[in-house]
Amino acid sequence: MENIITGKAYVLGDDIDTDQIIPAEFLSYDPSKPEERKYFGMYANCGVPEGQRGLPDGNIPFVPEGEFASEFKIVIGGKNFGCGSSREHAPLAIAEAGATVVIAEFYARIFFRNCVNGGYLLPCESVERLVEEVKTGDDLEVNLEKAEVRNLTSGKTYALKPLGDVKPIIEAGGVFDYARSSGMLDK
Amino acid sequence: MARPMTMTEKILAAHAGKDEVKPGDNVWVDVDVLMTHDVCGPGTIGIFKEQFGAGAKVWDKTRIPIIPDHYIFTADDKCHRNIQTLRDFVAEQGIKYYYDPDFVNTEEGSGFPSPYRDPNNTNYKGVCHKALPEEGHCRPGEILLGTDSHTCTAGAFGQFATGVGNTDAAFTMGTGKTWLKVPPTMKFVFNGTIPSYLTAKDLILAVIGKVGFSGATYKAMYFTGSGIESLSLEDRMTLTNMAIEAGGKNGICDVDEKTLQYVRARSNRPEWTVYTEDEGAEYDCVHTWDLEDFEPLVAAPHSPDNTKTARELADQKLDRAYIGSCTGGKITDMIMAANILAGKQVKIPTFVVPGSTEVHSDMLKLGLDGEPVKEGEKNIYDTLVDAGCNMGAASCAACLGGPQDTFGRLNEPLNCISTTNRNFPGRMGHKEAGVYLASPLTAAASALTGFVTDPREYISKPIKTGTAGIC
């Protein structure tokens, strides 16, 4: 896990559910097949209503139509990010588009667990609400050692909460690697 | 002497091999049953093979029921391919409990794929959360994981049940274990007896409206009191099904004679353990309601906590009604809807989808009182057909939108009253569609008027469901 992650921010609001992150009609792709897995990147965050896509202005797609990769590396959310369905396709889709970090006020349980156990995304929690502090397209720098995120565009710095109990699993790269490193599974 | 514990804490402690656990503890537990389906099965199998090796064997082929249910009625080739992936895995591993849709073997060019011709004669079951208890996979005191957020439904049987992602499922598939953080328990007490115009849907919408859409995040939701006792087991499943709509980790009910009657008749294993709440168990919070204070509720778009009374929404015009899903497609739900619709005509297109082939079969066998149809009496299915409903076959169907050709899917920005469990933007298809969550009684009454309608206007006598859905 890198300690410093930089990239452009993509800002979403509260209660972004997994149907908005990856609508059910795209779940027929099989993520185990590389030639199909990339489509999760293409459709990542495409279910978010137009006005809520890329705040504060809205109408900014996470991934340009017809493409597979996003220019945004850091997703900012409000409360209850990733609520709803247990589909692991949700963190997978955001990661497949090229993002590596999500920063939200707090997460729905299963999404958080899928991020950590699947090793897709680093799910950070902000101390303050960042949805109104950061604009889509702002350059951000996440510093894990200092547990903070700096908005390079505005010059402001915000604290992140400690990763807590799940830190060893995140550092290992997911639940399988964690179980192997701790001797629960054969290497 | 162990600390006083809740049912959830006791189940997790027993499966972790500990005398006691407390909220916040992280424990590795032995899993009793792991369920997967056609949407998350292929991804889970992919991770299982990647991590454990191409020749790896599952931890227990009798404890991994695989239940295709989501994308059955579709011409989408990838969906059919995903079912073939499940079939291949089942054959390779010798998985004991697999409920195959018949359709892939039907003759080519037969048009819209149909998963079964006769609900009485098919291995296909339908919605996993309904099929799990029907087929004997739910028992008190066990831990059930499933690759679906509504796996919490099985908490109605006094067990710990929760949804997981593909990676977690693949880990359990190979090891029989998972790690869980012990949740604090929120206690919800309902006093009184369920009146004829309410169902558990109204109760859970009240709970979600009270604590909020994320108010139970990371927590166990324990439902108790005489009001819960008065519910049928199927209705309790509606309650626990929607624990996730408040963010809950699991929902759980006490085990009583109704639970045991069901489990004795259905369980595929002879033994189980009944846990009870200890005197002095600690709760995160306690909320208490009297059922006589209640009235029929509806969750307006686009959140299950946007709760209003049906009366408050009486001016809300509707374009469609939908009766189905793991929440609202059980036989008792169908009986309730049929009692409202009997002898009348719907004013808006109304789609009915049985939760399982057993429900479909029961709809053909049972009458309005939940007992076998008598001579000259109409069955539930025909009652709904004669009221003008469009009838689908058992599956998740439009509850979660799904492929464009899914039965009942909202392909336009319509307002739909629905017995399903979620109303996020785009959940049933179109991003701008408005989904109003309600009980089968309220959905049926609204289908008759084309507006959100309090079902009390259409209920003249108590609705009986007999022994429907139990044995």
PDB file of N, CA, C and O in Angstrom, chain B residues 265-305:
ATOM      1  N   ALA B 265     -40.924 -29.189   9.621  1.00  0.00           N
ATOM      2  CA  ALA B 265     -41.494 -29.693   8.368  1.00  0.00           C
ATOM      3  C   ALA B 265     -40.506 -29.607   7.209  1.00  0.00           C
ATOM      4  O   ALA B 265     -40.643 -30.330   6.220  1.00  0.00           O
ATOM      5  N   ARG B 266     -39.508 -28.704   7.329  1.00  0.00           N
ATOM      6  CA  ARG B 266     -38.703 -28.403   6.141  1.00  0.00           C
ATOM      7  C   ARG B 266     -37.210 -28.717   6.253  1.00  0.00           C
ATOM      8  O   ARG B 266     -36.555 -28.934   5.227  1.00  0.00           O
ATOM      9  N   SER B 267     -36.643 -28.611   7.458  1.00  0.00           N
ATOM     10  CA  SER B 267     -35.186 -28.639   7.575  1.00  0.00           C
ATOM     11  C   SER B 267     -34.570 -29.885   6.960  1.00  0.00           C
ATOM     12  O   SER B 267     -35.075 -30.998   7.145  1.00  0.00           O
ATOM     13  N   ASN B 268     -33.453 -29.706   6.255  1.00  0.00           N
ATOM     14  CA  ASN B 268     -32.757 -30.864   5.681  1.00  0.00           C
ATOM     15  C   ASN B 268     -31.711 -31.434   6.629  1.00  0.00           C
ATOM     16  O   ASN B 268     -30.937 -32.299   6.260  1.00  0.00           O
ATOM     17  N   ARG B 269     -31.659 -30.883   7.858  1.00  0.00           N
ATOM     18  CA  ARG B 269     -30.820 -31.475   8.907  1.00  0.00           C
ATOM     19  C   ARG B 269     -31.686 -31.641  10.154  1.00  0.00           C
ATOM     20  O   ARG B 269     -32.552 -30.810  10.410  1.00  0.00           O
ATOM     21  N   PRO B 270     -31.440 -32.681  10.947  1.00  0.00           N
ATOM     22  CA  PRO B 270     -32.365 -32.973  12.038  1.00  0.00           C
ATOM     23  C   PRO B 270     -32.178 -32.128  13.298  1.00  0.00           C
ATOM     24  O   PRO B 270     -33.035 -32.103  14.166  1.00  0.00           O
ATOM     25  N   GLU B 271     -31.049 -31.436  13.397  1.00  0.00           N
ATOM     26  CA  GLU B 271     -30.769 -30.764  14.668  1.00  0.00           C
ATOM     27  C   GLU B 271     -30.506 -29.283  14.497  1.00  0.00           C
ATOM     28  O   GLU B 271     -29.995 -28.848  13.465  1.00  0.00           O
ATOM     29  N   TRP B 272     -30.856 -28.550  15.546  1.00  0.00           N
ATOM     30  CA  TRP B 272     -30.565 -27.117  15.582  1.00  0.00           C
ATOM     31  C   TRP B 272     -30.576 -26.675  17.034  1.00  0.00           C
ATOM     32  O   TRP B 272     -30.996 -27.437  17.914  1.00  0.00           O
ATOM     33  N   THR B 273     -30.125 -25.468  17.278  1.00  0.00           N
ATOM     34  CA  THR B 273     -30.062 -24.953  18.645  1.00  0.00           C
ATOM     35  C   THR B 273     -30.874 -23.672  18.743  1.00  0.00           C
ATOM     36  O   THR B 273     -30.692 -22.760  17.931  1.00  0.00           O
ATOM     37  N   VAL B 274     -31.755 -23.642  19.716  1.00  0.00           N
ATOM     38  CA  VAL B 274     -32.569 -22.443  19.916  1.00  0.00           C
ATOM     39  C   VAL B 274     -31.896 -21.556  20.960  1.00  0.00           C
ATOM     40  O   VAL B 274     -31.661 -21.985  22.095  1.00  0.00           O
ATOM     41  N   TYR B 275     -31.551 -20.346  20.573  1.00  0.00           N
ATOM     42  CA  TYR B 275     -30.977 -19.383  21.510  1.00  0.00           C
ATOM     43  C   TYR B 275     -32.040 -18.363  21.893  1.00  0.00           C
ATOM     44  O   TYR B 275     -32.894 -18.010  21.081  1.00  0.00           O
ATOM     45  N   THR B 276     -31.963 -17.915  23.146  1.00  0.00           N
ATOM     46  CA  THR B 276     -32.887 -16.882  23.607  1.00  0.00           C
ATOM     47  C   THR B 276     -32.083 -15.713  24.154  1.00  0.00           C
ATOM     48  O   THR B 276     -30.907 -15.858  24.476  1.00  0.00           O
ATOM     49  N   GLU B 277     -32.720 -14.579  24.236  1.00  0.00           N
ATOM     50  CA  GLU B 277     -32.072 -13.392  24.799  1.00  0.00           C
ATOM     51  C   GLU B 277     -31.912 -13.597  26.306  1.00  0.00           C
ATOM     52  O   GLU B 277     -32.840 -14.029  26.981  1.00  0.00           O
ATOM     53  N   ASP B 278     -30.728 -13.260  26.815  1.00  0.00           N
ATOM     54  CA  ASP B 278     -30.527 -13.326  28.268  1.00  0.00           C
ATOM     55  C   ASP B 278     -31.171 -12.131  28.946  1.00  0.00           C
ATOM     56  O   ASP B 278     -31.200 -11.027  28.392  1.00  0.00           O
ATOM     57  N   GLU B 279     -31.657 -12.389  30.131  1.00  0.00           N
ATOM     58  CA  GLU B 279     -32.086 -11.298  31.016  1.00  0.00           C
ATOM     59  C   GLU B 279     -30.858 -10.410  31.235  1.00  0.00           C
ATOM     60  O   GLU B 279     -29.779 -10.918  31.524  1.00  0.00           O
ATOM     61  N   GLY B 280     -31.017  -9.127  31.060  1.00  0.00           N
ATOM     62  CA  GLY B 280     -29.878  -8.241  31.313  1.00  0.00           C
ATOM     63  C   GLY B 280     -28.959  -8.048  30.116  1.00  0.00           C
ATOM     64  O   GLY B 280     -27.923  -7.378  30.228  1.00  0.00           O
ATOM     65  N   ALA B 281     -29.316  -8.633  28.958  1.00  0.00           N
ATOM     66  CA  ALA B 281     -28.506  -8.396  27.749  1.00  0.00           C
ATOM     67  C   ALA B 281     -28.513  -6.900  27.448  1.00  0.00           C
ATOM     68  O   ALA B 281     -29.499  -6.205  27.695  1.00  0.00           O
ATOM     69  N   GLU B 282     -27.385  -6.424  26.913  1.00  0.00           N
ATOM     70  CA  GLU B 282     -27.283  -4.978  26.659  1.00  0.00           C
ATOM     71  C   GLU B 282     -27.737  -4.645  25.241  1.00  0.00           C
ATOM     72  O   GLU B 282     -27.388  -5.344  24.293  1.00  0.00           O
ATOM     73  N   TYR B 283     -28.474  -3.549  25.133  1.00  0.00           N
ATOM     74  CA  TYR B 283     -28.957  -3.102  23.834  1.00  0.00           C
ATOM     75  C   TYR B 283     -28.412  -1.724  23.499  1.00  0.00           C
ATOM     76  O   TYR B 283     -28.279  -0.870  24.372  1.00  0.00           O
ATOM     77  N   ASP B 284     -28.139  -1.551  22.234  1.00  0.00           N
ATOM     78  CA  ASP B 284     -27.708  -0.259  21.717  1.00  0.00           C
ATOM     79  C   ASP B 284     -28.816   0.772  21.927  1.00  0.00           C
ATOM     80  O   ASP B 284     -28.575   1.925  22.252  1.00  0.00           O
ATOM     81  N   CYS B 285     -30.064   0.339  21.753  1.00  0.00           N
ATOM     82  CA  CYS B 285     -31.232   1.198  21.969  1.00  0.00           C
ATOM     83  C   CYS B 285     -32.465   0.303  21.976  1.00  0.00           C
ATOM     84  O   CYS B 285     -32.402  -0.850  21.530  1.00  0.00           O
ATOM     85  N   VAL B 286     -33.561   0.819  22.516  1.00  0.00           N
ATOM     86  CA  VAL B 286     -34.824   0.072  22.519  1.00  0.00           C
ATOM     87  C   VAL B 286     -35.915   0.998  21.988  1.00  0.00           C
ATOM     88  O   VAL B 286     -36.054   2.134  22.454  1.00  0.00           O
ATOM     89  N   HIS B 287     -36.645   0.538  20.969  1.00  0.00           N
ATOM     90  CA  HIS B 287     -37.787   1.301  20.447  1.00  0.00           C
ATOM     91  C   HIS B 287     -39.040   0.450  20.651  1.00  0.00           C
ATOM     92  O   HIS B 287     -39.012  -0.755  20.399  1.00  0.00           O
ATOM     93  N   THR B 288     -40.099   1.073  21.090  1.00  0.00           N
ATOM     94  CA  THR B 288     -41.332   0.319  21.370  1.00  0.00           C
ATOM     95  C   THR B 288     -42.513   0.952  20.626  1.00  0.00           C
ATOM     96  O   THR B 288     -42.640   2.177  20.583  1.00  0.00           O
ATOM     97  N   TRP B 289     -43.343   0.089  20.040  1.00  0.00           N
ATOM     98  CA  TRP B 289     -44.549   0.558  19.353  1.00  0.00           C
ATOM     99  C   TRP B 289     -45.764  -0.262  19.818  1.00  0.00           C
ATOM    100  O   TRP B 289     -45.624  -1.427  20.182  1.00  0.00           O
ATOM    101  N   ASP B 290     -46.932   0.356  19.758  1.00  0.00           N
ATOM    102  CA  ASP B 290     -48.184  -0.386  19.932  1.00  0.00           C
ATOM    103  C   ASP B 290     -48.848  -0.481  18.576  1.00  0.00           C
ATOM    104  O   ASP B 290     -49.035   0.535  17.898  1.00  0.00           O
ATOM    105  N   LEU B 291     -49.194  -1.691  18.168  1.00  0.00           N
ATOM    106  CA  LEU B 291     -49.718  -1.870  16.812  1.00  0.00           C
ATOM    107  C   LEU B 291     -51.039  -1.138  16.593  1.00  0.00           C
ATOM    108  O   LEU B 291     -51.366  -0.771  15.468  1.00  0.00           O
ATOM    109  N   GLU B 292     -51.764  -0.891  17.685  1.00  0.00           N
ATOM    110  CA  GLU B 292     -53.043  -0.201  17.487  1.00  0.00           C
ATOM    111  C   GLU B 292     -52.844   1.262  17.074  1.00  0.00           C
ATOM    112  O   GLU B 292     -53.756   1.896  16.558  1.00  0.00           O
ATOM    113  N   ASP B 293     -51.629   1.791  17.282  1.00  0.00           N
ATOM    114  CA  ASP B 293     -51.358   3.180  16.884  1.00  0.00           C
ATOM    115  C   ASP B 293     -50.962   3.305  15.420  1.00  0.00           C
ATOM    116  O   ASP B 293     -50.724   4.391  14.921  1.00  0.00           O
ATOM    117  N   PHE B 294     -50.819   2.154  14.753  1.00  0.00           N
ATOM    118  CA  PHE B 294     -50.262   2.152  13.411  1.00  0.00           C
ATOM    119  C   PHE B 294     -51.284   2.395  12.324  1.00  0.00           C
ATOM    120  O   PHE B 294     -52.441   2.034  12.451  1.00  0.00           O
ATOM    121  N   GLU B 295     -50.828   2.946  11.210  1.00  0.00           N
ATOM    122  CA  GLU B 295     -51.649   2.898   9.999  1.00  0.00           C
ATOM    123  C   GLU B 295     -50.774   2.516   8.814  1.00  0.00           C
ATOM    124  O   GLU B 295     -49.548   2.564   8.905  1.00  0.00           O
ATOM    125  N   PRO B 296     -51.391   2.103   7.703  1.00  0.00           N
ATOM    126  CA  PRO B 296     -50.602   1.647   6.556  1.00  0.00           C
ATOM    127  C   PRO B 296     -49.620   2.721   6.065  1.00  0.00           C
ATOM    128  O   PRO B 296     -49.977   3.892   5.950  1.00  0.00           O
ATOM    129  N   LEU B 297     -48.385   2.278   5.803  1.00  0.00           N
ATOM    130  CA  LEU B 297     -47.310   3.194   5.442  1.00  0.00           C
ATOM    131  C   LEU B 297     -46.799   2.926   4.026  1.00  0.00           C
ATOM    132  O   LEU B 297     -46.942   1.826   3.496  1.00  0.00           O
ATOM    133  N   VAL B 298     -46.159   3.949   3.493  1.00  0.00           N
ATOM    134  CA  VAL B 298     -45.544   3.866   2.164  1.00  0.00           C
ATOM    135  C   VAL B 298     -44.204   4.591   2.244  1.00  0.00           C
ATOM    136  O   VAL B 298     -44.105   5.619   2.905  1.00  0.00           O
ATOM    137  N   ALA B 299     -43.172   4.038   1.598  1.00  0.00           N
ATOM    138  CA  ALA B 299     -41.903   4.772   1.477  1.00  0.00           C
ATOM    139  C   ALA B 299     -41.863   5.395   0.092  1.00  0.00           C
ATOM    140  O   ALA B 299     -41.879   4.693  -0.912  1.00  0.00           O
ATOM    141  N   ALA B 300     -41.842   6.722   0.050  1.00  0.00           N
ATOM    142  CA  ALA B 300     -41.853   7.447  -1.224  1.00  0.00           C
ATOM    143  C   ALA B 300     -40.445   7.457  -1.823  1.00  0.00           C
ATOM    144  O   ALA B 300     -39.457   7.224  -1.120  1.00  0.00           O
ATOM    145  N   PRO B 301     -40.325   7.744  -3.134  1.00  0.00           N
ATOM    146  CA  PRO B 301     -38.992   7.805  -3.751  1.00  0.00           C
ATOM    147  C   PRO B 301     -38.109   8.834  -3.028  1.00  0.00           C
ATOM    148  O   PRO B 301     -38.633   9.823  -2.539  1.00  0.00           O
ATOM    149  N   HIS B 302     -36.808   8.640  -3.016  1.00  0.00           N
ATOM    150  CA  HIS B 302     -36.017   7.527  -3.521  1.00  0.00           C
ATOM    151  C   HIS B 302     -35.276   6.863  -2.377  1.00  0.00           C
ATOM    152  O   HIS B 302     -34.111   6.505  -2.502  1.00  0.00           O
ATOM    153  N   SER B 303     -35.956   6.705  -1.248  1.00  0.00           N
ATOM    154  CA  SER B 303     -35.271   6.085  -0.121  1.00  0.00           C
ATOM    155  C   SER B 303     -36.277   5.347   0.754  1.00  0.00           C
ATOM    156  O   SER B 303     -37.387   5.848   0.991  1.00  0.00           O
ATOM    157  N   PRO B 304     -35.898   4.159   1.248  1.00  0.00           N
ATOM    158  CA  PRO B 304     -36.830   3.393   2.088  1.00  0.00           C
ATOM    159  C   PRO B 304     -37.175   4.094   3.412  1.00  0.00           C
ATOM    160  O   PRO B 304     -38.101   3.693   4.096  1.00  0.00           O
ATOM    161  N   ASP B 305     -36.417   5.151   3.780  1.00  0.00           N
ATOM    162  CA  ASP B 305     -36.768   5.849   5.025  1.00  0.00           C
ATOM    163  C   ASP B 305     -37.640   7.078   4.774  1.00  0.00           C
ATOM    164  O   ASP B 305     -37.950   7.830   5.696  1.00  0.00           O
TER     165      ASP B 305
END
